[in-house]
C-alpha positions as protocol buffer text, in pm:
chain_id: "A"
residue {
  index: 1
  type: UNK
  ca { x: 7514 y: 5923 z: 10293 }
}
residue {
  index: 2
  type: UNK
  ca { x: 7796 y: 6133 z: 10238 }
}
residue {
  index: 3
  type: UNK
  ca { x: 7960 y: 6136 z: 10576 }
}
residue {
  index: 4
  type: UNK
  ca { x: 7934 y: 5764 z: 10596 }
}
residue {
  index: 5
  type: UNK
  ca { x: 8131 y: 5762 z: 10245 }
}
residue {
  index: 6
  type: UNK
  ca { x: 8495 y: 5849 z: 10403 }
}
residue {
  index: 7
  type: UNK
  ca { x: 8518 y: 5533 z: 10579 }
}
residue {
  index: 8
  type: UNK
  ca { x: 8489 y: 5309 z: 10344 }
}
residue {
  index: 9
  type: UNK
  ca { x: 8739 y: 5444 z: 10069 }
}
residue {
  index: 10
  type: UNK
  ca { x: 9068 y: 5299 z: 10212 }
}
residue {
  index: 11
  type: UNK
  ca { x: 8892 y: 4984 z: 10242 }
}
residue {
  index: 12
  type: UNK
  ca { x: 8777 y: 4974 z: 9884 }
}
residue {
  index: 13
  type: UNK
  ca { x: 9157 y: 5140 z: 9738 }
}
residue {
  index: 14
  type: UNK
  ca { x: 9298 y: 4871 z: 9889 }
}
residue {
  index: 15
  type: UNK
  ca { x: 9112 y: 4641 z: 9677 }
}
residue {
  index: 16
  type: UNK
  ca { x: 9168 y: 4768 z: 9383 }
}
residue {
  index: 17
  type: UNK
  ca { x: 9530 y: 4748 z: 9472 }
}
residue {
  index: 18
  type: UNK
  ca { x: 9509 y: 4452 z: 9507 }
}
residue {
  index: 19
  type: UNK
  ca { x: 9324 y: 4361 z: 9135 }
}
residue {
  index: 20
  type: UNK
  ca { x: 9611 y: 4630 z: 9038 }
}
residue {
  index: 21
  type: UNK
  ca { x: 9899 y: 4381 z: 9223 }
}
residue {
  index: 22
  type: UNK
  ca { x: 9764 y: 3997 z: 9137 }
}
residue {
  index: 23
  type: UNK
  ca { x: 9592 y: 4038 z: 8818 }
}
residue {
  index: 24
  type: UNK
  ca { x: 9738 y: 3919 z: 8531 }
}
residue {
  index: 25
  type: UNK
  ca { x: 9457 y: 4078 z: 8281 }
}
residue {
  index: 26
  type: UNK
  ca { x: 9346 y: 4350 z: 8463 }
}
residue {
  index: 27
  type: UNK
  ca { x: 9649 y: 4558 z: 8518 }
}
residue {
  index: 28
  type: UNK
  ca { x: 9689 y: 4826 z: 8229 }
}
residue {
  index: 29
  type: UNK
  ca { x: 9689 y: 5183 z: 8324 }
}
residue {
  index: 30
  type: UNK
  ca { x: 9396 y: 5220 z: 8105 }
}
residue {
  index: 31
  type: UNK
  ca { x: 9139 y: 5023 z: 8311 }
}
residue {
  index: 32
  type: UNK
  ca { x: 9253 y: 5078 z: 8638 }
}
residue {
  index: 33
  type: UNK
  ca { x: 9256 y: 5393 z: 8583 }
}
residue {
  index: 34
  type: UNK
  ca { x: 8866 y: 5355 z: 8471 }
}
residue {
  index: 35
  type: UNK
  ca { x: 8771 y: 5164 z: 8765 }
}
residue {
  index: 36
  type: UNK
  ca { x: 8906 y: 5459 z: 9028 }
}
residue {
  index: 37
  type: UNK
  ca { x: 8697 y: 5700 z: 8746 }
}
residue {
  index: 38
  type: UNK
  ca { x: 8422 y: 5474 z: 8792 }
}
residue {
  index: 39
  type: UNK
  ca { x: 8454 y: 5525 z: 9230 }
}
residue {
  index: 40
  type: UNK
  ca { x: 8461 y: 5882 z: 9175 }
}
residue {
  index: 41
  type: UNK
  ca { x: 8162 y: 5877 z: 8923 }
}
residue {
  index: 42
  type: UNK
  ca { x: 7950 y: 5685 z: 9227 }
}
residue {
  index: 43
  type: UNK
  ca { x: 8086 y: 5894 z: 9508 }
}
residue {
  index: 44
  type: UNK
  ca { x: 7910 y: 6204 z: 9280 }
}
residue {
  index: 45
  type: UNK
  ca { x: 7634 y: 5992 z: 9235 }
}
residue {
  index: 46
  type: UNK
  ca { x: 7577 y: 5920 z: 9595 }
}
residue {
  index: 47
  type: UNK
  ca { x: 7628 y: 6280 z: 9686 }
}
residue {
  index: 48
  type: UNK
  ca { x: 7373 y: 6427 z: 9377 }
}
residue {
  index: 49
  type: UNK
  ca { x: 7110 y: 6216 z: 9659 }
}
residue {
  index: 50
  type: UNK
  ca { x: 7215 y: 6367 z: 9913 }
}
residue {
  index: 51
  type: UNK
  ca { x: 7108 y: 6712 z: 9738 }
}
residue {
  index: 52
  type: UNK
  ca { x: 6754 y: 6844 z: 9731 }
}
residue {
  index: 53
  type: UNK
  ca { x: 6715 y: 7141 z: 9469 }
}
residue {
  index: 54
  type: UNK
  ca { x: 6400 y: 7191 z: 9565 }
}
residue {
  index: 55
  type: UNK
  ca { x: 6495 y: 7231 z: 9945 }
}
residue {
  index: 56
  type: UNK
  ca { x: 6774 y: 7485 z: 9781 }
}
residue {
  index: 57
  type: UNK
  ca { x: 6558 y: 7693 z: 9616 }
}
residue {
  index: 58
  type: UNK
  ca { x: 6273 y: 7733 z: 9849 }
}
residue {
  index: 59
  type: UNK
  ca { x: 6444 y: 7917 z: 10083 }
}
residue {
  index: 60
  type: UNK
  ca { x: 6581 y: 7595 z: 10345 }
}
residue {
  index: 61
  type: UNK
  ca { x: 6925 y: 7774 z: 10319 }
}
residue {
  index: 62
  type: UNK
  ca { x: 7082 y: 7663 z: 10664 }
}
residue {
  index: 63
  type: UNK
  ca { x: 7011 y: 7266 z: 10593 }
}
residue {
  index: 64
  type: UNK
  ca { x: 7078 y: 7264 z: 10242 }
}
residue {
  index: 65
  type: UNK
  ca { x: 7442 y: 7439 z: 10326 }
}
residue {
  index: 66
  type: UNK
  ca { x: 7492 y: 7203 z: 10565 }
}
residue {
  index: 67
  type: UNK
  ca { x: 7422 y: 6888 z: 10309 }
}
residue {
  index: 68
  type: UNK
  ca { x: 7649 y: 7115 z: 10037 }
}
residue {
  index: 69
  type: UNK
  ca { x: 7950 y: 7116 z: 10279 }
}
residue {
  index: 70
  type: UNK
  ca { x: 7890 y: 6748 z: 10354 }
}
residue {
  index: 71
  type: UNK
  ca { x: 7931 y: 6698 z: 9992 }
}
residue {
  index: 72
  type: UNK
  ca { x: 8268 y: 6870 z: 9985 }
}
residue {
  index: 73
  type: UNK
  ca { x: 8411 y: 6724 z: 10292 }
}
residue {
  index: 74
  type: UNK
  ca { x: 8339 y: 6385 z: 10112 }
}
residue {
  index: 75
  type: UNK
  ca { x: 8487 y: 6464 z: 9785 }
}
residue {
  index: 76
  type: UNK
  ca { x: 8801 y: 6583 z: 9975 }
}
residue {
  index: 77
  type: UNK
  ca { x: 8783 y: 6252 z: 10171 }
}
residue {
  index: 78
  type: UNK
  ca { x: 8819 y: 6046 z: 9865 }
}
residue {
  index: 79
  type: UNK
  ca { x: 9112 y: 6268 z: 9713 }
}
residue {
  index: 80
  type: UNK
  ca { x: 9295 y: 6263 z: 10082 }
}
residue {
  index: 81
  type: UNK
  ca { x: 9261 y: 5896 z: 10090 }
}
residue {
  index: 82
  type: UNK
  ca { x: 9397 y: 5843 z: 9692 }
}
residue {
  index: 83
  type: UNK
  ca { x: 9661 y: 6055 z: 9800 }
}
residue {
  index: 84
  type: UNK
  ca { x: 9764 y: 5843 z: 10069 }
}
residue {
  index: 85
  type: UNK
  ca { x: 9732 y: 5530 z: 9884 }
}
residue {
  index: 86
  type: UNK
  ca { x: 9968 y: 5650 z: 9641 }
}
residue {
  index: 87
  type: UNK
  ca { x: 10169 y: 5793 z: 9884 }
}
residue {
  index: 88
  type: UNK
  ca { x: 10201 y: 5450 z: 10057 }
}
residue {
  index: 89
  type: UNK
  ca { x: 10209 y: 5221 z: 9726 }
}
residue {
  index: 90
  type: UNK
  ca { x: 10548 y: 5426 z: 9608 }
}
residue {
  index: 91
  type: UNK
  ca { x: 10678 y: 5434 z: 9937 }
}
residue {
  index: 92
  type: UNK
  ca { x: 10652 y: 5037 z: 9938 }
}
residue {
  index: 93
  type: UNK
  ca { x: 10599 y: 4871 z: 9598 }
}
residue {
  index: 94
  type: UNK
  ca { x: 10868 y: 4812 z: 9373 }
}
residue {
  index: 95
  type: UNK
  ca { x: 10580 y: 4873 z: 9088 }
}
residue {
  index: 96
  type: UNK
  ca { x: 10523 y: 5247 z: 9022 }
}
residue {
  index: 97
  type: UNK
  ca { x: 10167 y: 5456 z: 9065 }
}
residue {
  index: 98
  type: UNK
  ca { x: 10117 y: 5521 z: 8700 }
}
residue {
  index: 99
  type: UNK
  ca { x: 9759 y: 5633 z: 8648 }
}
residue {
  index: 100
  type: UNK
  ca { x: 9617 y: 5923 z: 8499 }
}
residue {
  index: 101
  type: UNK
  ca { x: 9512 y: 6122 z: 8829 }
}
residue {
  index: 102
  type: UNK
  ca { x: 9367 y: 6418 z: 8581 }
}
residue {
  index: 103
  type: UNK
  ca { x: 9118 y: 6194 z: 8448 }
}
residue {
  index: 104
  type: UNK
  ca { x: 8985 y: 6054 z: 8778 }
}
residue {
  index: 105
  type: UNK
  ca { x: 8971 y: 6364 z: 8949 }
}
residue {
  index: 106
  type: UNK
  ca { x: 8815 y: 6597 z: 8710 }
}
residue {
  index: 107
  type: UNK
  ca { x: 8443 y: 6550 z: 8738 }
}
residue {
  index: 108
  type: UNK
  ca { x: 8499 y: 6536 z: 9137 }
}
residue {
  index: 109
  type: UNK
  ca { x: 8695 y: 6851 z: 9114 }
}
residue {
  index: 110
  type: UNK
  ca { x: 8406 y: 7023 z: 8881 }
}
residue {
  index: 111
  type: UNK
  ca { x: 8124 y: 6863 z: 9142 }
}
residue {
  index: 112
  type: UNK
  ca { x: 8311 y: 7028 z: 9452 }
}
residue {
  index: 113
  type: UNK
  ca { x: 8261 y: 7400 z: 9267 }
}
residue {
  index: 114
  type: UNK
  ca { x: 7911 y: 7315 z: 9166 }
}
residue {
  index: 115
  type: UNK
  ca { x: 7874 y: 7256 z: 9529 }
}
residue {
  index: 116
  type: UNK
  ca { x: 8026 y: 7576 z: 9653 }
}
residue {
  index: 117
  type: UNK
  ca { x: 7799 y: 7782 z: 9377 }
}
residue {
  index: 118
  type: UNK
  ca { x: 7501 y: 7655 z: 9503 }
}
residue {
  index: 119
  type: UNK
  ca { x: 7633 y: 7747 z: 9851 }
}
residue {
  index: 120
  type: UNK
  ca { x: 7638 y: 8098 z: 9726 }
}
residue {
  index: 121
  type: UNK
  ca { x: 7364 y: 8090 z: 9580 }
}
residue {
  index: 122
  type: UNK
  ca { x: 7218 y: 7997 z: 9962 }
}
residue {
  index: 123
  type: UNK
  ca { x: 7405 y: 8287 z: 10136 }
}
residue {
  index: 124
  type: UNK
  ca { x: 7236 y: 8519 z: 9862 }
}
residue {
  index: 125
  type: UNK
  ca { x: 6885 y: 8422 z: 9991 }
}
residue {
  index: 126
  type: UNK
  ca { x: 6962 y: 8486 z: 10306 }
}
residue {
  index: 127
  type: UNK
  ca { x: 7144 y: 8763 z: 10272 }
}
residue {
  index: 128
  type: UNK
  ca { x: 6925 y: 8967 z: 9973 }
}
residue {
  index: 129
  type: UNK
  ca { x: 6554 y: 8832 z: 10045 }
}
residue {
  index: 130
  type: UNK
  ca { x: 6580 y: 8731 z: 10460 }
}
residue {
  index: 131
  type: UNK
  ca { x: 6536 y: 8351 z: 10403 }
}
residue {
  index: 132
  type: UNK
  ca { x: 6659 y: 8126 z: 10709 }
}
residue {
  index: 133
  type: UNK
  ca { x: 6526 y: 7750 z: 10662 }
}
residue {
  index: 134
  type: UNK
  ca { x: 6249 y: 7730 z: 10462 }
}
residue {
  index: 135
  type: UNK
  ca { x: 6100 y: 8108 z: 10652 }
}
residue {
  index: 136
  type: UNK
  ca { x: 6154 y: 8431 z: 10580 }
}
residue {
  index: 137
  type: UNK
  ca { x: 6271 y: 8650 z: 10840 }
}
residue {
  index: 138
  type: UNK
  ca { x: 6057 y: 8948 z: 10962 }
}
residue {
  index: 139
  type: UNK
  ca { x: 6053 y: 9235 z: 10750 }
}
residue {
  index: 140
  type: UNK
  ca { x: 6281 y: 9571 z: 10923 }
}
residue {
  index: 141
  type: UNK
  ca { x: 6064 y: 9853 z: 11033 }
}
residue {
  index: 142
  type: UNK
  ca { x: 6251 y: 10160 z: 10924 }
}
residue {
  index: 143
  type: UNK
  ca { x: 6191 y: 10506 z: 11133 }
}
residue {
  index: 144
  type: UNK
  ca { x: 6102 y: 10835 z: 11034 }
}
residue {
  index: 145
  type: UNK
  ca { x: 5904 y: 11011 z: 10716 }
}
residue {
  index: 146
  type: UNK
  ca { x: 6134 y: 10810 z: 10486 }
}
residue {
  index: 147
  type: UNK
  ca { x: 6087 y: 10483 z: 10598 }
}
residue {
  index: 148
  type: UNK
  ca { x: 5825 y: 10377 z: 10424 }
}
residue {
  index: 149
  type: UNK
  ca { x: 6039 y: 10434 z: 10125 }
}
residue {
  index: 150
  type: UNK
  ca { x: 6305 y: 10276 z: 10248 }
}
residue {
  index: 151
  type: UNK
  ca { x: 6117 y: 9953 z: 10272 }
}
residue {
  index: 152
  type: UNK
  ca { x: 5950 y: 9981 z: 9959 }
}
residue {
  index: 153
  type: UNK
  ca { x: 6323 y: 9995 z: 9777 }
}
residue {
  index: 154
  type: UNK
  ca { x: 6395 y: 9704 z: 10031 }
}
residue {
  index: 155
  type: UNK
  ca { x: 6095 y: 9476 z: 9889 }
}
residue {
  index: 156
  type: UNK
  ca { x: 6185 y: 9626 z: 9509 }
}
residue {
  index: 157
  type: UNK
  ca { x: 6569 y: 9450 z: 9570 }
}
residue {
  index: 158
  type: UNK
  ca { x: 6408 y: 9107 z: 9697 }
}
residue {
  index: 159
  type: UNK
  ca { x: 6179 y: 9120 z: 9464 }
}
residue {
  index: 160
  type: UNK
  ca { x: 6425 y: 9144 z: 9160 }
}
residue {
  index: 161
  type: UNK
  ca { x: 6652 y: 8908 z: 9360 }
}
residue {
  index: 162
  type: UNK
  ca { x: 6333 y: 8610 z: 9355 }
}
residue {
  index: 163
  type: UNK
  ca { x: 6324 y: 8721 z: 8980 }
}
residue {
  index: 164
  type: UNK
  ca { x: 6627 y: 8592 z: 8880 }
}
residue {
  index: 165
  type: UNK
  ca { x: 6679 y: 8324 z: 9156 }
}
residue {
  index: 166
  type: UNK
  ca { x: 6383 y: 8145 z: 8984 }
}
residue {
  index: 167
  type: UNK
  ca { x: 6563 y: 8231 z: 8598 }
}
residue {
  index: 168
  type: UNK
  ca { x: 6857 y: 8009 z: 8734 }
}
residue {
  index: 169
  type: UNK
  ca { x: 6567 y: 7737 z: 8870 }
}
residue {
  index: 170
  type: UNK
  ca { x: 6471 y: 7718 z: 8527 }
}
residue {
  index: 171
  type: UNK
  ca { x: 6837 y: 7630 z: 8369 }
}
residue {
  index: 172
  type: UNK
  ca { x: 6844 y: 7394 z: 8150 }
}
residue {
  index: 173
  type: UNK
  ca { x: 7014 y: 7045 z: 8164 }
}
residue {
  index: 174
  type: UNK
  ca { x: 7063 y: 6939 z: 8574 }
}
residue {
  index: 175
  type: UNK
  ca { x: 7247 y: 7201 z: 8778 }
}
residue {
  index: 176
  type: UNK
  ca { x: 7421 y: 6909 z: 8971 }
}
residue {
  index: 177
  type: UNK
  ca { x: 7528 y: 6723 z: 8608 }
}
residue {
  index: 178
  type: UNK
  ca { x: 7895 y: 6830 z: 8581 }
}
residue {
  index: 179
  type: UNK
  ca { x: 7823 y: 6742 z: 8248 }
}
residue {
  index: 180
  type: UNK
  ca { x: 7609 y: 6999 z: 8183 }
}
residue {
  index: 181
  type: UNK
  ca { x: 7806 y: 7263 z: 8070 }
}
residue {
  index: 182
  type: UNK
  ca { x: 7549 y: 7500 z: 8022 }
}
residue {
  index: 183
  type: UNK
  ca { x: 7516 y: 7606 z: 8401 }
}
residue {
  index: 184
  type: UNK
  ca { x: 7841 y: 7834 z: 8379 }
}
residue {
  index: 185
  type: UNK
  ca { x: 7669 y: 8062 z: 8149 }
}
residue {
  index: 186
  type: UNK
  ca { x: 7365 y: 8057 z: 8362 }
}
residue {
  index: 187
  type: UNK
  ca { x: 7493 y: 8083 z: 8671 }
}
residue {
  index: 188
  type: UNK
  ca { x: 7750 y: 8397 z: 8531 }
}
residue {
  index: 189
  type: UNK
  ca { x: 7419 y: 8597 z: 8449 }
}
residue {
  index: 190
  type: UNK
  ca { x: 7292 y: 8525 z: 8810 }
}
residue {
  index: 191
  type: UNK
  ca { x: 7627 y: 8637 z: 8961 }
}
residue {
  index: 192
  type: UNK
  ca { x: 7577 y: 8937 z: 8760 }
}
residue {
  index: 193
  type: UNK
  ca { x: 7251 y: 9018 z: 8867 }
}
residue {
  index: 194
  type: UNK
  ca { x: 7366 y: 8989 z: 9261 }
}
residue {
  index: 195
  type: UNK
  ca { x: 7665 y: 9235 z: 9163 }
}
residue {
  index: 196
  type: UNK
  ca { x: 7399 y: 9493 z: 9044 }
}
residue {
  index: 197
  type: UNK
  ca { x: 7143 y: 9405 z: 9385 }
}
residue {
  index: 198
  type: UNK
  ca { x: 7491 y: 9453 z: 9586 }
}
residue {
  index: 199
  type: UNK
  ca { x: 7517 y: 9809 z: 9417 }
}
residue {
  index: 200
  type: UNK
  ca { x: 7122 y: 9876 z: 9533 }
}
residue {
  index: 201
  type: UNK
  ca { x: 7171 y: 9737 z: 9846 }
}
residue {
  index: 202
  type: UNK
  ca { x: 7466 y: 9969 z: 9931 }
}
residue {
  index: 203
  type: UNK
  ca { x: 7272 y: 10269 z: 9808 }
}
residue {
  index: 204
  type: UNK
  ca { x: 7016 y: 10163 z: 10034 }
}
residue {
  index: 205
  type: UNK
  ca { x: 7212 y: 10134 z: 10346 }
}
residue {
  index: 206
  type: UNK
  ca { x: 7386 y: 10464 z: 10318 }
}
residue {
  index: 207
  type: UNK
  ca { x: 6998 y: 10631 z: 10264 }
}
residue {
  index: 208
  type: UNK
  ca { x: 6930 y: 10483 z: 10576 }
}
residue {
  index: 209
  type: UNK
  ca { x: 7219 y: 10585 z: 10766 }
}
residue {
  index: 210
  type: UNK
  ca { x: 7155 y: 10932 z: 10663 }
}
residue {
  index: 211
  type: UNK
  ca { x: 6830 y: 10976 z: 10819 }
}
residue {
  index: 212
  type: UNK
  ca { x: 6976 y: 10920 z: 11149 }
}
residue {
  index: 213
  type: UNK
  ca { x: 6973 y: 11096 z: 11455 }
}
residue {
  index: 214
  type: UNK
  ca { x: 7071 y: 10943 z: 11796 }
}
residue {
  index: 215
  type: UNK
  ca { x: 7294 y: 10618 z: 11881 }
}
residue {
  index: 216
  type: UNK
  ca { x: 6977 y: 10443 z: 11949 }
}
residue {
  index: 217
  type: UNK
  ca { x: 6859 y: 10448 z: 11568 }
}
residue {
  index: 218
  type: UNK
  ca { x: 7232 y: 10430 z: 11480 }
}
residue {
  index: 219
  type: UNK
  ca { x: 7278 y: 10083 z: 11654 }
}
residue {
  index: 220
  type: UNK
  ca { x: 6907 y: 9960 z: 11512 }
}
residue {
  index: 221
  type: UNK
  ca { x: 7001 y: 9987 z: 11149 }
}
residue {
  index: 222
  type: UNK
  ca { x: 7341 y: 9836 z: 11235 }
}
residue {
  index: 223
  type: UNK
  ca { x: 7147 y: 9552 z: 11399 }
}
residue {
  index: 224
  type: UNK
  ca { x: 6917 y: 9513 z: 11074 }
}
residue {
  index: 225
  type: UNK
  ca { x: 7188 y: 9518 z: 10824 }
}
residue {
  index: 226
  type: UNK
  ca { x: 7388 y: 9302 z: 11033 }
}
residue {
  index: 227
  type: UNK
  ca { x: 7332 y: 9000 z: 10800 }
}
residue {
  index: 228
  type: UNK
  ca { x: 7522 y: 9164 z: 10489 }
}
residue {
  index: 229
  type: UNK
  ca { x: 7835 y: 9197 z: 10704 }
}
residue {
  index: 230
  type: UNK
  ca { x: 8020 y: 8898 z: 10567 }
}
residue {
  index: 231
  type: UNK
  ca { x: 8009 y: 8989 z: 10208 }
}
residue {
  index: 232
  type: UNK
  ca { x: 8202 y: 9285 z: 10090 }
}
């Protein structure tokens, strides 16, 4: 699992180091430089497992955040610990660290934002259509003549937000393949669609607050809105 992964990376750049030290064949930039590639290509591997889409897009948005940031810590781990190696290697070998860090870091770098898309893409279910972990919250009942209305435009926004939460499902090529280049594009048009649900969701709010009349109802809408605070 990914939390288990962090452990065992000094171990295993130490090895290396060591085919990188003794080795008469083995030594060119070139292929050590593939076999850290090939570390990084696993570590992605290992953490694609650790992923359920199908947890992410049926609503399990606590958990699958939790696995998402797991992810992440890991893929840090393994660039802290490079780091160090280096860090140590010049500091004490008379042979410099010559390898192409670019080339071995790239796909973990692009893995660590698919990661943090698809943990906005989370925080956008719970925020625009109430899910929690793998249950929607209750629907807000909305006072006077015009809440009825109210709740109506609130179902019309989650509605619209499901719509295009299941076009992104449907992208083509896999949404954790940092290969697949595709996603950007996909995942641009579902940003887009949020930004225009934001713009709803704001109108909605200030109808709300304009129907009220005490601190009572005041402090009640506060309380149901509460869970749109964090975004802007």
């Amino acid at each position: 699992k990914p939390k288990d992964i962090s452990a065992k990376l000094p171990h295993l750049i130490s090895l290396i180091r060591i085919i990188w030290v003794n080795s008469p064949h083995y030594n060119t930039r070139e292929r050590l430089t593939s076999l850290f590639r090939k570390m990084s290509n696993e570590i992605i591997r290992l953490c694609c497992h650790a992923v359920s889409l199908e947890h992410i897009f049926e609503g399990y948005v606590s958990s699958s955040k939790e696995d998402l940031q797991g992810c992440i810590s890991c893929c840090h781990a393994w660039k802290d610990h490079y780091l160090q190696a280096v860090q140590m290697h010049t500091q004490f070998s008379n042979r410099g660290w010559v390898l192409d860090q670019t080339s071995i870091f790239a796909q973990v770098d692009a893995f660590v934002q698919r990661c943090k898309d698809l943990i906005e893409v989370c925080d956008c279910q719970y925020h625009f259509a109430r899910w929690e972990d793998g249950k929607q919250g209750p629907l807000p009942c909305f006072f006077g003549a015009q809440g009825p209305q109210i709740t109506r435009n609130l179902l019309e926004i989650e509605d619209i937000f499901h719509k295009n939460l299941q076009m992104l499902r449907a992208v083509r090529g896999g949404i954790l393949d940092v290969k697949n280049t595709s996603w950007h594009e996909d995942y641009n048009k579902f940003r887009a669609g949020v930004k225009d649900l934001e713009v709803m969701t704001q109108n909605l709010i200030t109808s709300a607050f304009e129907l009220v009349r005490d601190v009572e109802h005041g402090v009640l809408l506060l309380d149901t809105f509460h869970r749109l605070a964090n975004r802007e």
